[in-house]
Coordinates of C-alpha atoms and ligand atoms in Angstrom, one line a residue:
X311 CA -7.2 31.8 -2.9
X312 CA -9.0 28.8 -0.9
X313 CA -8.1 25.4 -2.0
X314 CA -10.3 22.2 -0.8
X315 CA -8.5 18.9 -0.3
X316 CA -9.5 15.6 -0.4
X317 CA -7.3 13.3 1.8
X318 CA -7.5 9.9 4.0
X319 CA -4.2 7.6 5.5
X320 CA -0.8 8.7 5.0
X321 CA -0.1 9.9 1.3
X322 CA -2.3 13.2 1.7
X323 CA -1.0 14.7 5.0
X324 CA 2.3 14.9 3.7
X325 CA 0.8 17.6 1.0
X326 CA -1.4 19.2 3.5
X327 CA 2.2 19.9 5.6
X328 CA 3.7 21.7 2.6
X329 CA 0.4 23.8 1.6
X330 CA 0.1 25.1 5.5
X331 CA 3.4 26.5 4.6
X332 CA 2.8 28.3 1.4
X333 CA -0.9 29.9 1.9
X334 CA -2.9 31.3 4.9
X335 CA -4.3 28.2 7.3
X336 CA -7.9 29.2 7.1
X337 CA -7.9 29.2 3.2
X338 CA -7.5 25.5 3.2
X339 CA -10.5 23.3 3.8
X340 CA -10.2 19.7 4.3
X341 CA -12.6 16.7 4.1
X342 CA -11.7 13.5 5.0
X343 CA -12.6 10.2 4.5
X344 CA -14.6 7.9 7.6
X345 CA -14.8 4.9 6.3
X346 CA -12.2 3.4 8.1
X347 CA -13.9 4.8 11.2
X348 CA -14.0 1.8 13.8
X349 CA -14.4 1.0 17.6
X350 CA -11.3 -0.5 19.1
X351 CA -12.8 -1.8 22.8
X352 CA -14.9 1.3 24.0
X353 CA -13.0 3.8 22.0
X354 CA -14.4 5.3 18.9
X355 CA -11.5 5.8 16.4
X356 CA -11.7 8.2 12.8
X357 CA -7.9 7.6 12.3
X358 CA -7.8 9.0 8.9
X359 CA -9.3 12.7 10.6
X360 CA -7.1 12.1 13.6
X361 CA -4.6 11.8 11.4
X362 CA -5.3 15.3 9.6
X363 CA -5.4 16.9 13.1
X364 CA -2.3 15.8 13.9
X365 CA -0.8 17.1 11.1
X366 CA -2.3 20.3 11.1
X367 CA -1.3 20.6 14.9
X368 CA 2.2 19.4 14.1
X369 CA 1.9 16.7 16.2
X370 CA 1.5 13.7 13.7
X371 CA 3.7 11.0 14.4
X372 CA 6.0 10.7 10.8
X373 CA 7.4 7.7 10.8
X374 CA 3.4 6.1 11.0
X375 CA 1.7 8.7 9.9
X376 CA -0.7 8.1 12.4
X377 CA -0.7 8.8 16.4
X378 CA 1.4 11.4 18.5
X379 CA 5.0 12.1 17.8
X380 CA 7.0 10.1 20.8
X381 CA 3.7 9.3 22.2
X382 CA 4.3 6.2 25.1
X383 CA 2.0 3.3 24.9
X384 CA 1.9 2.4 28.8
X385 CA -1.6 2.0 28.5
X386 CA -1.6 -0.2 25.0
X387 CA 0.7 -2.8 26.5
X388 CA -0.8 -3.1 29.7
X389 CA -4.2 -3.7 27.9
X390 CA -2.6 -6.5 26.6
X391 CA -2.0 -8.4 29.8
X392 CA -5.6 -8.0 30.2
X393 CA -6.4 -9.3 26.6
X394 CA -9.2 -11.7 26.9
X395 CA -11.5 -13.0 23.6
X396 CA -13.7 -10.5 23.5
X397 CA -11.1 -7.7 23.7
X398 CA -8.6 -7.1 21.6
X399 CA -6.7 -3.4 20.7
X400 CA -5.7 -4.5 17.4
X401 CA -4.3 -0.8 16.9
X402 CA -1.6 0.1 18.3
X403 CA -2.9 3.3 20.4
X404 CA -0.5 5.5 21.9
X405 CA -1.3 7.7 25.3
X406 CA -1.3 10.8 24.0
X407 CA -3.5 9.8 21.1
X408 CA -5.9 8.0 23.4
X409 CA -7.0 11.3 25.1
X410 CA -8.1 12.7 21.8
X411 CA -10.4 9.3 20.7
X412 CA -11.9 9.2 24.4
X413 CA -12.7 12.9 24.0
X414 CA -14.3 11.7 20.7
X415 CA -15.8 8.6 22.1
X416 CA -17.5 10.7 25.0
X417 CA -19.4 12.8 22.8
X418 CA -20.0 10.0 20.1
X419 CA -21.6 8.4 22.8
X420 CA -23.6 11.8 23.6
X421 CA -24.8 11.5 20.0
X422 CA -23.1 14.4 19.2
X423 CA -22.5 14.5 15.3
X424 CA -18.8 13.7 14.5
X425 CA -18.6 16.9 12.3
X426 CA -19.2 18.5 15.3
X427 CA -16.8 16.9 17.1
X428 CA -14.3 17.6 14.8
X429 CA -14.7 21.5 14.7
X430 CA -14.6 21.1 18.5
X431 CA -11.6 19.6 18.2
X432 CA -10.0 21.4 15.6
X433 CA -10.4 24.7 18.0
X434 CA -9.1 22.6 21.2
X435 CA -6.2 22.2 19.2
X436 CA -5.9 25.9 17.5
X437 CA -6.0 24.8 14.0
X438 CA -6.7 27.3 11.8
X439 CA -7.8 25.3 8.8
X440 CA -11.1 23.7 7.9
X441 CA -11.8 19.9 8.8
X442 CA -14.9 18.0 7.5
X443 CA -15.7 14.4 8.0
X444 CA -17.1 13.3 4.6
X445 CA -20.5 12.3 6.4
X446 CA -21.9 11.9 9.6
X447 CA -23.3 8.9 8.6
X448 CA -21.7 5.3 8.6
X449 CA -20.0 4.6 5.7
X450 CA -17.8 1.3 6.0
X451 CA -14.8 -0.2 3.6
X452 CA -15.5 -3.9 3.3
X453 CA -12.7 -6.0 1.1
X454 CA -13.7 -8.8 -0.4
X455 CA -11.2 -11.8 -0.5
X456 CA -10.9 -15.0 -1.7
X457 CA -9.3 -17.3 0.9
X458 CA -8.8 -20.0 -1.2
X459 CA -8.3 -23.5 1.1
X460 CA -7.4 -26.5 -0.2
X461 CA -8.6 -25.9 -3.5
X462 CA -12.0 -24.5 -2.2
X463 CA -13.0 -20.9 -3.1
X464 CA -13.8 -19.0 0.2
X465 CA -15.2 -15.5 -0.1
X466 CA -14.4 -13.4 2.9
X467 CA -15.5 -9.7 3.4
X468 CA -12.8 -8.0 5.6
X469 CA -13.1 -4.7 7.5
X470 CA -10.3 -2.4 6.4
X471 CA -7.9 -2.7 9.4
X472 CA -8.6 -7.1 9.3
X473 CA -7.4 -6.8 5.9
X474 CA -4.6 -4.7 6.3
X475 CA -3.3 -4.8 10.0
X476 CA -4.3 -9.2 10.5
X477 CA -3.8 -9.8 7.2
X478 CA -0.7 -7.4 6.4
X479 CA -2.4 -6.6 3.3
X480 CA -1.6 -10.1 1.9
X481 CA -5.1 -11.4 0.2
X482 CA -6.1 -12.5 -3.1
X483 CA -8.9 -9.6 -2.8
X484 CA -11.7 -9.9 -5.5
X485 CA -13.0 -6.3 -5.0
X486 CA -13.9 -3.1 -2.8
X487 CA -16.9 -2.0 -1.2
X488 CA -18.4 1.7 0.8
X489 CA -21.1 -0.2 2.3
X490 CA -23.9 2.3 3.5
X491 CA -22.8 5.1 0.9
X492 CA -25.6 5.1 -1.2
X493 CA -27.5 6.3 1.8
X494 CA -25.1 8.6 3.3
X495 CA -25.7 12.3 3.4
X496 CA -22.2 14.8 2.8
X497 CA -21.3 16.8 6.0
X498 CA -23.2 20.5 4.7
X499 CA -20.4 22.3 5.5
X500 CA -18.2 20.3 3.7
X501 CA -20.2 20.6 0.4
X502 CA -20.2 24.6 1.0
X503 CA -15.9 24.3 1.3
X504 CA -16.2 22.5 -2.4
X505 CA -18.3 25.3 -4.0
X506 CA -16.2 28.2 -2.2
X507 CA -12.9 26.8 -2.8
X508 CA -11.2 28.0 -5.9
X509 CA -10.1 24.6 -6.6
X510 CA -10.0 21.1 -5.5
X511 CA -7.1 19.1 -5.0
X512 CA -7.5 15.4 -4.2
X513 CA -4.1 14.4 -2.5
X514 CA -1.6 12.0 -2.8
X515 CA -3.8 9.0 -0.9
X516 CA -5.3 5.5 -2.0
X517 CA -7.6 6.4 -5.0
X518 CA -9.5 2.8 -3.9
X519 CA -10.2 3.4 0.3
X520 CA -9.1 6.7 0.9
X521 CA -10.1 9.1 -1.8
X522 CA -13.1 6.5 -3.3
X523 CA -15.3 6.6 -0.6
X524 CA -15.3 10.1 0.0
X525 CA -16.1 10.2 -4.0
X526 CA -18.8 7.6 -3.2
X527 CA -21.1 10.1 -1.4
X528 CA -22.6 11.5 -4.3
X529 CA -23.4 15.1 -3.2
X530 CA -20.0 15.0 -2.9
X531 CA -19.1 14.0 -6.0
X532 CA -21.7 16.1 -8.2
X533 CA -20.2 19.2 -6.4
X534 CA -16.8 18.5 -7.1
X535 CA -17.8 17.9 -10.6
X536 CA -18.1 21.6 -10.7
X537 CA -14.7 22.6 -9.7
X538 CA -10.9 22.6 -11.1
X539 CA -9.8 19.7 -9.6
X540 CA -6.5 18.6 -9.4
X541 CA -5.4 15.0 -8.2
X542 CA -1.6 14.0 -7.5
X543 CA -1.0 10.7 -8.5
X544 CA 0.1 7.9 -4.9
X545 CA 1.5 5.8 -7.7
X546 CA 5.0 6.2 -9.0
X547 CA 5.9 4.1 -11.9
X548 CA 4.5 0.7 -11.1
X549 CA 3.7 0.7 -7.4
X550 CA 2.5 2.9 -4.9
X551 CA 5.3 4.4 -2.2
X552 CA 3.7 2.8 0.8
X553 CA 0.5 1.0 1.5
X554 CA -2.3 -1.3 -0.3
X555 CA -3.2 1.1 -3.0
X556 CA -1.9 -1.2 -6.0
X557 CA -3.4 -4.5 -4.6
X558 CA -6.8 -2.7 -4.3
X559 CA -6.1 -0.9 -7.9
X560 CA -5.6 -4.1 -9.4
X561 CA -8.7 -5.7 -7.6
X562 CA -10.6 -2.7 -9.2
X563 CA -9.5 -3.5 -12.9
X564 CA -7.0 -0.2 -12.8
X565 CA -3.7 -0.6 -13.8
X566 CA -1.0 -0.1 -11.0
X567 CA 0.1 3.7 -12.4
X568 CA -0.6 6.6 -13.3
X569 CA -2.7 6.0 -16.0
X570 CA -4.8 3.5 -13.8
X571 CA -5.0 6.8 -11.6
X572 CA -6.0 8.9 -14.7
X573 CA -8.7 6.2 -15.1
X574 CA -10.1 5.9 -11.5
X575 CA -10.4 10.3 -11.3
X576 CA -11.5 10.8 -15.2
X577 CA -14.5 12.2 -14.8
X578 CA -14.2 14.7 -12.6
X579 CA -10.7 15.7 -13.0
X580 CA -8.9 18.6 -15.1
X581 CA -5.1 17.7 -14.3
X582 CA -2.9 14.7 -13.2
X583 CA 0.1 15.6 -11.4
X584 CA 2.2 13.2 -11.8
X585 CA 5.7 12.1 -11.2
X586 CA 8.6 12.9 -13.7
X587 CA 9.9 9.4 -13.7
X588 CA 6.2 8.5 -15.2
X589 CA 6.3 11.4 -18.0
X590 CA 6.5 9.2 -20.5
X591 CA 2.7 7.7 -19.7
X592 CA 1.6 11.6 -20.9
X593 CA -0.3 10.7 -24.0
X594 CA -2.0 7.8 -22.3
X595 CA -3.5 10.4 -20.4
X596 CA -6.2 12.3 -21.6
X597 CA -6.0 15.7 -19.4
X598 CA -3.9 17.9 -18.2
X599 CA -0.7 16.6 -17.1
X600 CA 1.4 18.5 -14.4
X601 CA 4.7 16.7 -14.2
X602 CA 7.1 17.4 -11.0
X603 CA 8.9 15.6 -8.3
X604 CA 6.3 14.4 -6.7
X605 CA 8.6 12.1 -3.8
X606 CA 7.9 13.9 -0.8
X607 CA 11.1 13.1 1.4
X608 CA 11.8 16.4 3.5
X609 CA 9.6 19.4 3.8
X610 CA 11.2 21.0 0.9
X611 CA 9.9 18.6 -1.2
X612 CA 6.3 18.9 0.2
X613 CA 6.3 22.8 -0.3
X614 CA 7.9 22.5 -3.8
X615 CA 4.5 20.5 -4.7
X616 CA 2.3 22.3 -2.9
X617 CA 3.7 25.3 -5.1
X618 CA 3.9 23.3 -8.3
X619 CA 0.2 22.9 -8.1
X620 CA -0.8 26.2 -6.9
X621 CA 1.5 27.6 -9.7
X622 CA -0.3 24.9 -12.2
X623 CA -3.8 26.1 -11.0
X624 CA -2.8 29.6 -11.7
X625 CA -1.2 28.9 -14.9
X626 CA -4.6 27.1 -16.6
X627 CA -6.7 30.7 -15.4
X628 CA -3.4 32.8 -17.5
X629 CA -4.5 30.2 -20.3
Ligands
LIG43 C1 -1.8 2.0 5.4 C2 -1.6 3.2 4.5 O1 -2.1 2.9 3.2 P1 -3.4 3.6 2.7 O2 -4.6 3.3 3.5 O3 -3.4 3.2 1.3 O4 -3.0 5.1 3.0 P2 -3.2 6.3 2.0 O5 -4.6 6.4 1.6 O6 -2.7 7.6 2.5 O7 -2.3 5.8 0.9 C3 -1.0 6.1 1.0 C4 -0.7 6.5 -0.4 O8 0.0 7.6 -0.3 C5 1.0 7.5 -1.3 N1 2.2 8.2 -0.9 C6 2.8 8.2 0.3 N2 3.8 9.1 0.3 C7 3.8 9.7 -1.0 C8 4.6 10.6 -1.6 O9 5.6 11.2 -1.1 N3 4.3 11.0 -2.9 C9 3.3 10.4 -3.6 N4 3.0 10.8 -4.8 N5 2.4 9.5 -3.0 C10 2.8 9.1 -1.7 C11 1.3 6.0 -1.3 O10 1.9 5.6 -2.6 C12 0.0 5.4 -1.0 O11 -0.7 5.0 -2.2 C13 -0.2 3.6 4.4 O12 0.4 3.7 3.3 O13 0.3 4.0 5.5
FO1_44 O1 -1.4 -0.2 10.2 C1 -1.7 0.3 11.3 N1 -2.4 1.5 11.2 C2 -2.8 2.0 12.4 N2 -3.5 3.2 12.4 C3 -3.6 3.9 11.0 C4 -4.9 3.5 10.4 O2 -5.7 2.6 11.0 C5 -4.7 3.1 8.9 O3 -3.6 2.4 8.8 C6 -4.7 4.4 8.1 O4 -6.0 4.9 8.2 C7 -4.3 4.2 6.7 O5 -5.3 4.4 5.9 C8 -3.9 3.9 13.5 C9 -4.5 5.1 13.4 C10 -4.9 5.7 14.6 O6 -5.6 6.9 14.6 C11 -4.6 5.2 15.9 C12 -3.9 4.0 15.9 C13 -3.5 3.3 14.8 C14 -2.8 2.1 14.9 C15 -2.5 1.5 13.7 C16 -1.7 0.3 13.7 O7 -1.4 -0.3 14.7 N3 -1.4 -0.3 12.5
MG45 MG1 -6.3 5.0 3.8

């Protein structure tokens, strides 16, 4: 059985580490969102795919969920005492991690395609699975906030890691943007995982900047639309477990749970999974509900749902 999964930040690789262990690597294909992709000084950084590597390569730092498990940052600090205006490493890059976005800046800067880079990187790092960028094209989150001064209404358009790293996520933000995704093409391969898979699942991430711009490529979308997708809810009751995914929810006219989830993935989605604290929301939702522990504290937790929603998937073909 081959499973695609959608994934971006911190929510999804927790799933991914549970599905490794209860199906064959190279069955699961993974495409992950760029839209956060940025350059920090000279250094091209796709945290959200680094981040998948890392966790297929059981290296993922997980108390960040991004970087190199008890990575040093020698280099990052002594940046610093360089730091002059027009350099700044806003991210906190570890040793370790640097190696891999210099060995993805070097051929970026070859014009190498990052898809390409990525499967390059995927075998350097003897991962079994499959790993697509969503495009190879720019796609950018922009947030749009209003910094209201003294009374006056100031519209700002953020890039993702201003909003959320500068700004600790604390903006009035008036809405969300994939600026360039009209015009980006889907990684080919990446559309030929989505009609080969069995089914898709779109993980546990932020339904606004993680899972909506890979949604916002459109081949993307129309191919999923073809498929049994299944898509696990980030929100749990009234807020999501880590990150700006009810702010941005909000921004976007969803309600902040699962419901407000069931909205954002409606049209191309067969089942919710959910948690079992929110099985009361069922008959608000108008789809299949799958309704587990979806709190992902220890591995056991993470293989549980990985085999809740294999077992689901196999359940609706018995039906
Ligand atoms: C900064 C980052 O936030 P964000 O960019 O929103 O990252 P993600 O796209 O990955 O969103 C995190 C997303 O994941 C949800 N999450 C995290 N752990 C769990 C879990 O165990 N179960 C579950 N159902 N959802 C989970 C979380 O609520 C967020 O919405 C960041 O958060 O680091
Ligand atoms: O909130 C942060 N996220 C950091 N991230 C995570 C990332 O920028 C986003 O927070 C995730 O993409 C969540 O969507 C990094 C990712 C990398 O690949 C490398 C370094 C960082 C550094 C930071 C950081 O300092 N702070
Ligand atoms: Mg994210």
């Amino acid at each position: 059985m081959k499973v695609c999964v959608l994934s971006g930040g911190t929510g999804t690789p927790k799933l991914i580490q549970g599905l490794k262990k209860v199906m064959p690597e190279n069955d699961i294909s993974v495409i992950v969102n760029t839209a956060e992709d940025t350059w920090v000084g000279d250094l091209y950084l796709s945290p959200d795919i680094d981040t998948v590597l890392y966790t297929f390569s059981d290296q993922i730092n997980e108390e960040t969920w991004y970087g190199v498990k008890e990575d040093t940052f020698i280099t990052h600090e002594t940046l610093k005492k360089f730091e002059s205006r027009d350099f700044s490493e806003l991210l906190r890059i570890g040793d370790k991690d640097r190696a891999l976005k210099m060995h993805k800046t070097h051929y970026i800067n070859k014009g190498y395609p990052l898809s390409k880079i990525v499967d390059m990187e995927r075998e350097l790092l003897n991962i079994k699975a499959n790993i697509y960028p969503m495009t190879d094209d720019n796609v950018e989150t922009k947030i749009l906030i209003n910094e209201n001064n003294d009374g006056h209404d100031n519209k700002v358009l953020l890039k993702f890691h201003n909003f959320w790293i500068n700004k600790k996520g604390e903006a009035n933000v008036l809405d969300v943007f994939y600026e360039n995704s009209n015009y980006a093409n889907a990684v080919d391969s990446a559309l030929d995982a989505i009609e080969n898979c069995d089914f898709v699942i779109i993980g546990p991430s932020n339904p606004i900047t993680s899972i909506g711009p890979i949604l916002s490529i459109k081949d993307i979308k129309n191919s999923i639309k073809d498929k049994v997708v299944f898509a696990v809810s980030p929100i749990v009751g009234d807020s999501a477990i880590s990150g700006p995914a009810g702010i941005l929810m909000k921004a976007k006219g969803y309600p902040v749970n699962v419901v407000g989830v069931y909205e954002f993935y409606k049209d191309i989605i067969n089942t919710l999974v959910i948690d079992n604290i929110d099985k009361d929301k069922i008959n608000n939702i108008d789809c299949n509900v799958l309704a587990t522990n979806t709190i992902m504290n220890d591995l056991t937790d993470k293989i549980n749902l990985a085999k809740d929603i294999i077992v689901g998937y196999k359940s609706l073909n018995e039906k």
